[in-house]
Tab-separated table of C-alpha atoms in Angstrom:
chain	number	residue	atom	x	y	z
A	787	MET	CA	-0.038	0.023	-0.020
A	788	ASP	CA	1.748	2.986	-1.229
A	789	ASP	CA	0.061	5.395	1.489
A	790	ILE	CA	1.808	3.731	4.166
A	791	ASN	CA	5.216	5.571	4.119
A	792	GLY	CA	7.836	6.354	6.704
A	793	ARG	CA	6.103	9.613	7.904
A	794	ILE	CA	2.878	8.390	8.674
A	795	LEU	CA	4.622	5.615	10.465
A	796	SER	CA	6.444	7.914	12.356
A	797	LEU	CA	3.792	9.763	13.494
A	798	ILE	CA	1.735	6.955	14.582
A	799	GLU	CA	4.390	5.910	16.829
A	800	LYS	CA	4.748	9.387	18.280
A	801	PHE	CA	0.535	9.383	18.635
A	802	GLU	CA	1.156	5.873	20.623
A	803	GLN	CA	3.740	6.668	22.751
A	804	GLY	CA	2.058	10.283	23.779
A	805	ARG	CA	4.836	12.312	22.172
A	806	ALA	CA	2.851	13.749	18.881
A	807	THR	CA	2.117	17.322	18.549
A	808	ASP	CA	-1.229	19.078	18.071
A	809	GLU	CA	0.064	19.562	14.606
A	810	GLU	CA	0.884	15.769	14.057
A	811	ILE	CA	-2.224	14.600	15.425
A	812	GLN	CA	-3.914	17.119	12.985
A	813	GLU	CA	-2.051	15.618	10.549
A	814	LEU	CA	-3.091	12.271	11.356
A	815	ASP	CA	-6.390	13.200	11.663
A	816	VAL	CA	-6.466	14.626	7.860
A	817	TRP	CA	-4.745	11.563	6.556
A	818	PHE	CA	-6.673	9.021	8.239
A	819	ARG	CA	-9.995	11.268	6.831
A	820	LEU	CA	-8.747	10.626	3.385
A	821	HIS	CA	-7.899	6.964	4.030
A	822	GLU	CA	-10.934	5.828	6.266
A	823	SER	CA	-12.673	3.887	3.731
A	824	ASN	CA	-9.448	2.455	1.766
A	825	PRO	CA	-9.842	-1.158	2.580
A	826	ASP	CA	-6.615	-1.972	2.032
A	827	ILE	CA	-5.582	-0.805	5.980
A	828	THR	CA	-6.720	-3.908	6.813
A	829	ASP	CA	-7.827	-6.467	3.909
A	830	HIS	CA	-4.132	-8.035	3.551
A	831	LEU	CA	-3.726	-8.611	7.469
A	832	THR	CA	-4.960	-12.322	8.532
A	833	LYS	CA	-7.688	-12.401	11.308
A	834	GLU	CA	-4.959	-13.289	13.954
A	835	GLN	CA	-2.763	-10.327	12.897
A	836	GLN	CA	-5.780	-7.875	13.093
A	837	LEU	CA	-6.797	-9.529	16.658
A	838	GLN	CA	-2.747	-8.633	17.606
A	839	ALA	CA	-2.992	-5.079	16.092
A	840	GLN	CA	-6.091	-4.422	18.301
A	841	SER	CA	-5.694	-6.263	21.461
A	842	GLY	CA	-2.693	-4.498	22.679
A	843	LEU	CA	-1.478	-1.493	20.966
A	844	LEU	CA	-5.414	-0.217	20.536
A	845	MET	CA	-5.996	-0.417	24.249
A	846	ARG	CA	-3.081	1.857	25.109
A	847	ILE	CA	-4.365	4.376	22.643
A	848	ASN	CA	-7.573	4.330	23.695
A	849	SER	CA	-6.931	4.139	27.301
A	850	ARG	CA	-4.578	7.788	26.454
A	851	ILE	CA	-7.678	9.259	24.336
A	852	ASP	CA	-9.976	8.775	27.448
A	853	LEU	CA	-7.460	10.027	29.593
A	854	GLU	CA	-6.439	13.218	27.893
A	855	GLU	CA	-8.194	16.349	26.439
A	856	ARG	CA	-8.893	15.928	23.490
A	857	PRO	CA	-7.139	18.472	20.701
A	858	SER	CA	-7.295	21.739	20.250
A	859	PHE	CA	-8.518	21.954	16.922
A	860	PRO	CA	-11.894	21.372	15.994
A	861	LEU	CA	-12.898	18.095	14.827
A	862	ARG	CA	-16.565	17.048	13.625
A	863	LYS	CA	-18.999	15.643	15.315
A	864	ALA	CA	-18.171	12.067	15.129
A	865	ALA	CA	-14.755	12.747	16.447
A	866	PRO	CA	-14.748	10.012	19.220
A	867	LEU	CA	-15.782	7.462	16.469
A	868	LEU	CA	-13.098	8.715	14.415
A	869	TRP	CA	-10.395	8.496	17.193
A	870	ALA	CA	-11.567	5.048	17.743
A	871	LYS	CA	-10.803	4.504	13.951
A	872	LEU	CA	-7.829	6.259	13.819
A	873	ALA	CA	-6.374	3.818	16.812
A	874	VAL	CA	-7.406	1.127	14.627
A	875	ALA	CA	-5.520	2.101	12.046
A	876	ALA	CA	-2.739	2.965	13.859
A	877	SER	CA	-2.595	-0.496	15.391
A	878	VAL	CA	-2.968	-2.589	11.903
A	879	LEU	CA	-0.054	-0.051	10.957
A	880	LEU	CA	2.362	-0.693	13.571
A	881	VAL	CA	2.023	-4.383	12.900
A	882	ILE	CA	2.732	-4.267	9.365
A	883	ALA	CA	5.726	-2.117	9.983
A	884	VAL	CA	7.099	-4.421	12.960
A	885	GLY	CA	6.178	-7.343	10.944
A	886	GLY	CA	7.925	-6.542	7.544
A	887	TRP	CA	4.367	-6.314	5.634
A	888	PHE	CA	4.612	-4.348	2.544
A	889	PHE	CA	1.850	-4.052	0.220
A	890	LEU	CA	4.182	-2.309	-2.573
A	891	GLY	CA	5.586	-5.904	-2.704
A	892	ARG	CA	2.376	-7.902	-3.896
A	893	ASN	CA	2.361	-6.971	-7.524
A	894	GLN	CA	-0.553	-4.277	-6.518
A	895	PRO	CA	-0.822	-1.725	-9.484
A	896	VAL	CA	0.859	1.514	-8.572
A	897	LYS	CA	-1.315	4.841	-8.938
A	898	GLN	CA	0.144	7.417	-10.906
A	899	ALA	CA	0.747	10.512	-8.523
A	900	LEU	CA	-2.016	13.202	-8.553
A	901	ALA	CA	0.681	16.244	-8.528
A	902	GLY	CA	3.139	16.608	-10.855
A	903	HIS	CA	5.561	20.167	-10.555
A	904	ILE	CA	4.107	21.770	-7.909
A	905	GLU	CA	5.231	25.244	-6.170
A	906	ASP	CA	4.626	26.168	-2.816
A	907	PHE	CA	2.212	29.354	-2.114
A	908	ALA	CA	2.260	30.611	1.779
A	909	PRO	CA	-1.745	30.528	2.607
A	910	GLY	CA	-3.792	33.177	3.209
A	911	SER	CA	-3.717	36.258	5.740
A	912	ASN	CA	-5.290	38.964	7.424
A	913	LYS	CA	-5.848	41.688	4.805
A	914	ALA	CA	-8.062	44.220	3.110
A	915	ILE	CA	-8.684	47.348	1.784
A	916	LEU	CA	-11.122	49.938	3.357
A	917	THR	CA	-12.736	52.260	0.205
A	918	LEU	CA	-13.849	55.422	2.032
A	919	GLU	CA	-16.999	57.401	0.262
A	920	ASN	CA	-14.725	60.012	-0.728
A	921	GLY	CA	-12.818	57.112	-2.865
A	922	GLU	CA	-9.573	57.236	-0.548
A	923	HIS	CA	-8.135	53.464	-0.172
A	924	ILE	CA	-6.506	52.542	2.961
A	925	ILE	CA	-4.854	49.017	2.849
A	926	LEU	CA	-5.740	47.726	6.062
A	927	ASP	CA	-2.422	45.117	6.406
A	928	GLN	CA	-0.442	47.964	5.842
A	929	ALA	CA	-2.277	50.472	8.059
A	930	LYS	CA	-0.911	51.599	11.635
A	931	THR	CA	-2.730	50.653	14.679
A	932	GLY	CA	-5.131	53.189	16.391
A	933	ALA	CA	-7.446	55.625	14.689
A	934	ILE	CA	-7.307	55.693	10.597
A	935	ALA	CA	-10.252	57.885	9.566
A	936	SER	CA	-13.082	59.827	10.732
A	937	GLN	CA	-16.617	60.654	9.348
A	938	GLY	CA	-19.096	62.524	10.971
A	939	ASN	CA	-19.840	60.905	14.620
A	940	ALA	CA	-17.847	57.548	13.740
A	941	VAL	CA	-14.368	57.219	14.459
A	942	ILE	CA	-12.460	54.450	12.426
A	943	SER	CA	-9.302	52.194	14.237
A	944	LYS	CA	-7.467	49.524	13.862
A	945	THR	CA	-7.076	47.444	16.508
A	946	ASN	CA	-3.650	45.373	17.747
A	947	GLU	CA	-4.886	42.616	16.589
A	948	GLY	CA	-5.569	43.764	13.171
A	949	ASN	CA	-9.192	44.205	13.132
A	950	VAL	CA	-11.152	47.224	12.167
A	951	VAL	CA	-13.851	48.698	14.632
A	952	TYR	CA	-16.215	51.756	14.128
A	953	MET	CA	-17.199	53.478	17.106
A	954	GLN	CA	-20.329	56.259	17.246
A	955	ARG	CA	-20.455	58.959	19.310
A	956	GLY	CA	-23.686	60.265	19.561
A	957	LYS	CA	-25.813	61.081	16.645
A	958	SER	CA	-25.077	62.905	13.514
A	959	GLU	CA	-27.014	63.227	9.986
A	960	ALA	CA	-23.801	62.730	7.794
A	961	VAL	CA	-23.365	58.839	6.923
A	962	ALA	CA	-20.845	57.993	5.056
A	963	MET	CA	-20.966	54.661	2.722
A	964	ASN	CA	-17.621	52.711	2.859
A	965	THR	CA	-16.714	49.473	1.292
A	966	LEU	CA	-14.403	47.045	2.768
A	967	THR	CA	-13.104	44.406	0.481
A	968	THR	CA	-10.508	41.462	0.900
A	969	PRO	CA	-9.019	40.184	-1.777
A	970	TYR	CA	-7.715	36.712	-3.157
A	971	GLY	CA	-5.480	35.103	-0.287
A	972	GLY	CA	-7.385	37.456	2.278
A	973	LEU	CA	-9.206	37.506	5.412
A	974	TYR	CA	-10.603	40.035	7.783
A	975	ARG	CA	-12.749	41.034	10.891
A	976	LEU	CA	-14.878	44.034	10.979
A	977	THR	CA	-16.952	45.748	14.039
A	978	LEU	CA	-19.763	47.774	12.570
A	979	ALA	CA	-20.909	51.127	14.508
A	980	ASP	CA	-23.874	49.403	16.078
A	981	GLY	CA	-21.385	46.257	17.434
A	982	THR	CA	-22.501	43.690	14.656
A	983	GLU	CA	-19.286	41.750	14.059
A	984	VAL	CA	-18.641	40.927	10.468
A	985	TRP	CA	-16.053	38.119	9.092
A	986	LEU	CA	-14.841	38.160	5.671
A	987	ASN	CA	-13.840	35.182	3.545
A	988	ALA	CA	-11.252	36.052	0.478
A	989	ALA	CA	-12.526	37.712	-2.419
A	990	SER	CA	-15.593	39.264	-0.382
A	991	SER	CA	-16.761	42.591	0.328
A	992	ILE	CA	-19.213	44.393	2.237
A	993	LYS	CA	-20.744	48.062	2.223
A	994	TYR	CA	-21.891	49.607	5.046
A	995	PRO	CA	-22.463	52.950	6.312
A	996	SER	CA	-20.156	54.508	8.949
A	997	SER	CA	-23.111	54.842	11.538
A	998	PHE	CA	-26.494	53.434	12.175
A	999	ASN	CA	-29.209	56.538	12.401
A	1000	GLY	CA	-32.392	55.696	10.350
A	1001	SER	CA	-35.283	52.954	11.358
A	1002	VAL	CA	-33.102	50.185	9.578
A	1003	ARG	CA	-29.670	49.034	9.344
A	1004	GLU	CA	-28.888	47.601	5.958
A	1005	VAL	CA	-25.874	46.216	4.009
A	1006	GLU	CA	-24.367	44.836	1.062
A	1007	ILE	CA	-22.203	41.698	0.648
A	1008	SER	CA	-20.567	39.561	-2.028
A	1009	GLY	CA	-18.381	36.831	-1.510
A	1010	GLU	CA	-19.070	35.093	1.662
A	1011	VAL	CA	-19.517	36.770	5.287
A	1012	TYR	CA	-20.374	35.327	8.592
A	1013	MET	CA	-22.232	37.845	11.049
A	1014	GLU	CA	-23.115	38.301	14.525
A	1015	VAL	CA	-26.049	40.855	14.657
A	1016	ALA	CA	-26.016	43.173	17.798
A	1017	GLN	CA	-30.092	42.835	18.970
A	1018	ASN	CA	-31.851	45.665	18.444
A	1019	SER	CA	-35.584	45.266	17.856
A	1020	ARG	CA	-36.373	48.884	17.173
A	1021	GLN	CA	-33.542	48.911	14.074
A	1022	PRO	CA	-33.985	45.815	12.055
A	1023	PHE	CA	-30.920	44.516	10.259
A	1024	ARG	CA	-30.816	43.585	6.864
A	1025	VAL	CA	-28.181	42.192	4.271
A	1026	LYS	CA	-28.871	42.696	0.717
A	1027	ALA	CA	-27.224	40.040	-1.753
A	1028	GLY	CA	-27.636	40.875	-5.523
A	1029	SER	CA	-31.658	41.006	-5.678
A	1030	HIS	CA	-31.972	38.813	-2.387
A	1031	THR	CA	-32.646	40.273	1.199
A	1032	VAL	CA	-31.874	38.523	4.121
A	1033	GLU	CA	-33.863	40.388	7.374
A	1034	VAL	CA	-32.353	39.799	11.161
A	1035	LEU	CA	-33.181	41.619	14.727
A	1036	GLY	CA	-30.293	39.378	16.470
A	1037	THR	CA	-28.714	36.449	15.374
A	1038	HIS	CA	-25.651	34.718	14.088
A	1039	PHE	CA	-25.536	33.791	10.152
A	1040	ASN	CA	-23.189	32.762	7.143
A	1041	ILE	CA	-23.595	34.266	3.651
A	1042	ASN	CA	-21.978	32.439	0.415
A	1043	THR	CA	-22.401	33.939	-2.832
A	1044	TYR	CA	-19.654	32.623	-5.051
A	1045	ASP	CA	-21.562	30.516	-6.989
A	1046	SER	CA	-25.310	30.793	-5.640
A	1047	ILE	CA	-26.681	32.742	-2.687
A	1048	LYS	CA	-26.807	30.645	0.517
A	1049	THR	CA	-27.616	31.813	4.131
A	1050	THR	CA	-26.937	29.403	6.898
A	1051	LEU	CA	-28.379	30.351	10.189
A	1052	LEU	CA	-26.571	29.016	13.103
A	1053	GLU	CA	-28.577	30.871	15.731
A	1054	GLY	CA	-31.785	33.244	16.170
A	1055	ALA	CA	-33.797	33.878	13.000
A	1056	VAL	CA	-33.825	35.317	9.805
A	1057	ALA	CA	-36.502	35.752	6.860
A	1058	LEU	CA	-35.281	35.297	3.632
A	1059	THR	CA	-37.155	37.384	1.014
A	1060	SER	CA	-37.048	37.388	-2.908
A	1061	ALA	CA	-39.589	38.796	-5.188
A	1062	GLY	CA	-42.362	38.984	-2.924
A	1063	ARG	CA	-41.548	35.362	-1.702
A	1064	ARG	CA	-40.480	34.812	1.902
A	1065	LYS	CA	-39.085	31.995	3.965
A	1066	LEU	CA	-37.971	31.810	7.784
A	1067	LEU	CA	-34.742	29.864	8.469
A	1068	GLN	CA	-34.305	27.998	11.871
A	1069	PRO	CA	-31.199	27.196	13.299
A	1070	GLY	CA	-29.089	24.497	11.315
A	1071	GLU	CA	-30.867	25.171	8.303
A	1072	GLN	CA	-29.555	26.494	4.737
A	1073	GLY	CA	-31.697	28.675	2.405
A	1074	LEU	CA	-30.637	28.398	-1.394
A	1075	PHE	CA	-31.747	30.931	-3.660
A	1076	ILE	CA	-32.728	29.295	-6.868
A	1077	GLY	CA	-33.968	32.441	-9.251
A	1078	ASN	CA	-36.897	33.746	-7.287
A	1079	ALA	CA	-37.623	30.455	-5.064
A	1080	ILE	CA	-35.993	29.565	-1.827
A	1081	HIS	CA	-35.023	25.989	-1.029
A	1082	LEU	CA	-34.474	25.195	2.692
A	1083	ASN	CA	-32.193	22.437	3.986
A	1084	LYS	CA	-30.607	21.057	6.876
A	1085	VAL	CA	-26.894	21.409	6.632
A	1086	ASP	CA	-23.569	20.243	8.694
A	1087	LEU	CA	-22.807	23.904	10.499
A	1088	ASP	CA	-19.228	22.479	11.028
A	1089	GLU	CA	-18.711	22.240	7.590
A	1090	VAL	CA	-20.429	25.623	6.313
A	1091	MET	CA	-18.388	27.542	9.329
A	1092	ALA	CA	-14.840	25.333	8.489
A	1093	TRP	CA	-13.643	28.517	6.793
A	1094	LYS	CA	-13.834	30.753	9.544
A	1095	ASN	CA	-12.572	28.090	12.025
A	1096	GLY	CA	-9.612	27.716	9.912
A	1097	PHE	CA	-10.129	24.750	7.543
A	1098	PHE	CA	-11.480	23.622	4.167
A	1099	ASP	CA	-13.990	21.256	4.790
A	1100	PHE	CA	-15.319	19.126	1.671
A	1101	THR	CA	-17.938	16.428	1.331
A	1102	ASP	CA	-17.982	14.701	-2.282
A	1103	ALA	CA	-16.991	17.676	-3.791
A	1104	GLY	CA	-15.780	17.857	-7.130
A	1105	ILE	CA	-11.834	18.711	-8.479
A	1106	GLN	CA	-13.627	22.100	-9.595
A	1107	THR	CA	-15.367	22.992	-6.771
A	1108	VAL	CA	-12.087	22.218	-4.289
A	1109	MET	CA	-9.941	23.640	-6.961
A	1110	GLN	CA	-11.517	27.249	-7.142
A	1111	GLU	CA	-11.706	26.999	-3.268
A	1112	PHE	CA	-7.899	26.634	-3.184
A	1113	ALA	CA	-7.616	29.484	-5.704
A	1114	ARG	CA	-9.188	32.017	-3.609
A	1115	TRP	CA	-7.125	31.116	-0.435
A	1116	TYR	CA	-3.856	30.845	-2.286
A	1117	ASN	CA	-4.510	33.820	-4.741
A	1118	LEU	CA	-4.272	31.451	-7.824
A	1119	ASP	CA	-5.590	31.273	-10.669
A	1120	VAL	CA	-7.006	27.547	-11.997
A	1121	VAL	CA	-7.327	26.535	-15.609
A	1122	PHE	CA	-9.031	23.080	-16.281
A	1123	ASP	CA	-7.587	21.447	-19.409
A	1124	GLY	CA	-10.543	19.618	-20.815
A	1125	PRO	CA	-13.505	17.163	-19.149
A	1126	GLN	CA	-12.798	16.907	-15.593
A	1127	THR	CA	-13.066	13.901	-13.604
A	1128	LYS	CA	-16.334	12.755	-11.783
A	1129	GLU	CA	-14.617	11.648	-8.615
A	1130	THR	CA	-15.286	13.626	-5.564
A	1131	PHE	CA	-12.998	14.213	-2.460
A	1132	THR	CA	-14.419	14.553	1.359
A	1133	GLY	CA	-11.875	15.642	4.103
A	1134	ARG	CA	-10.912	18.626	6.215
A	1135	ILE	CA	-7.686	20.135	5.895
A	1136	PRO	CA	-6.091	23.141	7.774
A	1137	ARG	CA	-6.066	26.461	5.670
A	1138	SER	CA	-2.963	27.067	7.927
A	1139	TRP	CA	-1.137	24.826	5.282
A	1140	SER	CA	1.315	26.018	2.664
A	1141	PHE	CA	-0.501	24.812	-0.967
A	1142	ALA	CA	2.018	21.992	-1.892
A	1143	ARG	CA	1.371	20.480	1.541
A	1144	VAL	CA	-2.739	20.595	0.655
A	1145	ILE	CA	-2.266	18.970	-2.736
A	1146	LYS	CA	0.371	16.513	-1.415
A	1147	SER	CA	-2.528	15.330	1.320
A	1148	MET	CA	-5.142	15.106	-1.835
A	1149	GLU	CA	-4.080	11.623	-3.143
A	1150	THR	CA	-7.985	10.513	-3.703
A	1151	PHE	CA	-8.623	12.147	-7.106
A	1152	LYS	CA	-6.105	9.763	-8.565
A	1153	SER	CA	-7.237	10.276	-12.229
A	1154	THR	CA	-6.727	14.003	-12.168
A	1155	HIS	CA	-3.067	15.412	-12.805
A	1156	ILE	CA	-2.090	19.081	-11.251
A	1157	THR	CA	0.761	21.057	-11.777
A	1158	THR	CA	1.721	24.863	-11.386
A	1159	GLN	CA	2.736	27.488	-13.842
A	1160	GLY	CA	3.668	30.822	-11.798
A	1161	ARG	CA	0.638	31.729	-9.750
A	1162	ARG	CA	-1.572	29.350	-12.242
A	1163	ILE	CA	-2.706	26.091	-11.338
A	1164	MET	CA	-3.384	23.641	-14.327
A	1165	VAL	CA	-5.840	20.641	-13.940
A	1166	LYS	CA	-6.212	17.563	-16.428
A	1167	GLN	CA	-7.663	14.845	-16.451
A	1168	GLN	CA	-5.403	11.843	-16.526
């Protein structure tokens, strides 16, 4: 089995001995998520060898899992089961290593590698451009901390953490409309004048007033934005995305407009409106706008919010979806050469990893060949 290499075996041994770091445990978690459905892990062991693997080493690994705190990085809801499976895999792989079992020696066909020449690129970071109503552009990742602008009764400041905060002092008739935009490879957090918290994913924007003086608080977004809206029943909050509107009082929700407009509710309640149609979302539901129709579905909130929590999270995603998300985060262009494979990818990968490391971890797209030319990803079916 070509997936069993020295690196993985080394990490499993460190895991069993209690010496693995959080990052190493995280790497093992990612590896097993990508290979947990692979029967090669156990198919070539006799029943006696499987029992040997599980009886001793598995007990020690499970004991460690029960006694120690969970790792600091977030896992899916099925994490306890995953860790049990990882323990089994660790047991079996160590028996394979110690007993001299090498699946590649069994004349199995060696699958062609996913990647050709891959240049490495750093992951995205905290950066954005603030465009004031007068046309002035402020590159926020280069701006100094403290007050960076003032508009009427609002003062705009950059915090020590690199976020932008609006402070509204009293009331003023002068309200300026500003736009905050994240580029490819950018991520940013913003606090509006009413205390509403906003997180922007890469290639996203939000247009908003410097202060909220009217009867309604209204902003306009594109890309992907997560918001925790400050409660104020006397001043409803509205989010415009294209021709559609999300109405809220106080709630936590995510809006993704990259390919289609999807609104996901985490907490509270929101109303979706389109061409006179109106539907209420409940926590855990996602509203999808298709034309003027609104379709509601239950979704995995961990998967939806993975970007904000520092992960890529895919479930049965096609190569186009995966690569387009990578392109936004690593500030790359992606070119698809010819028809693409119908293979899908399921996995959870840290967004803190470099591009080359991410591609190396994705060995399930066996019929796809990926190379880079400058900042361009070339994707071709083999």
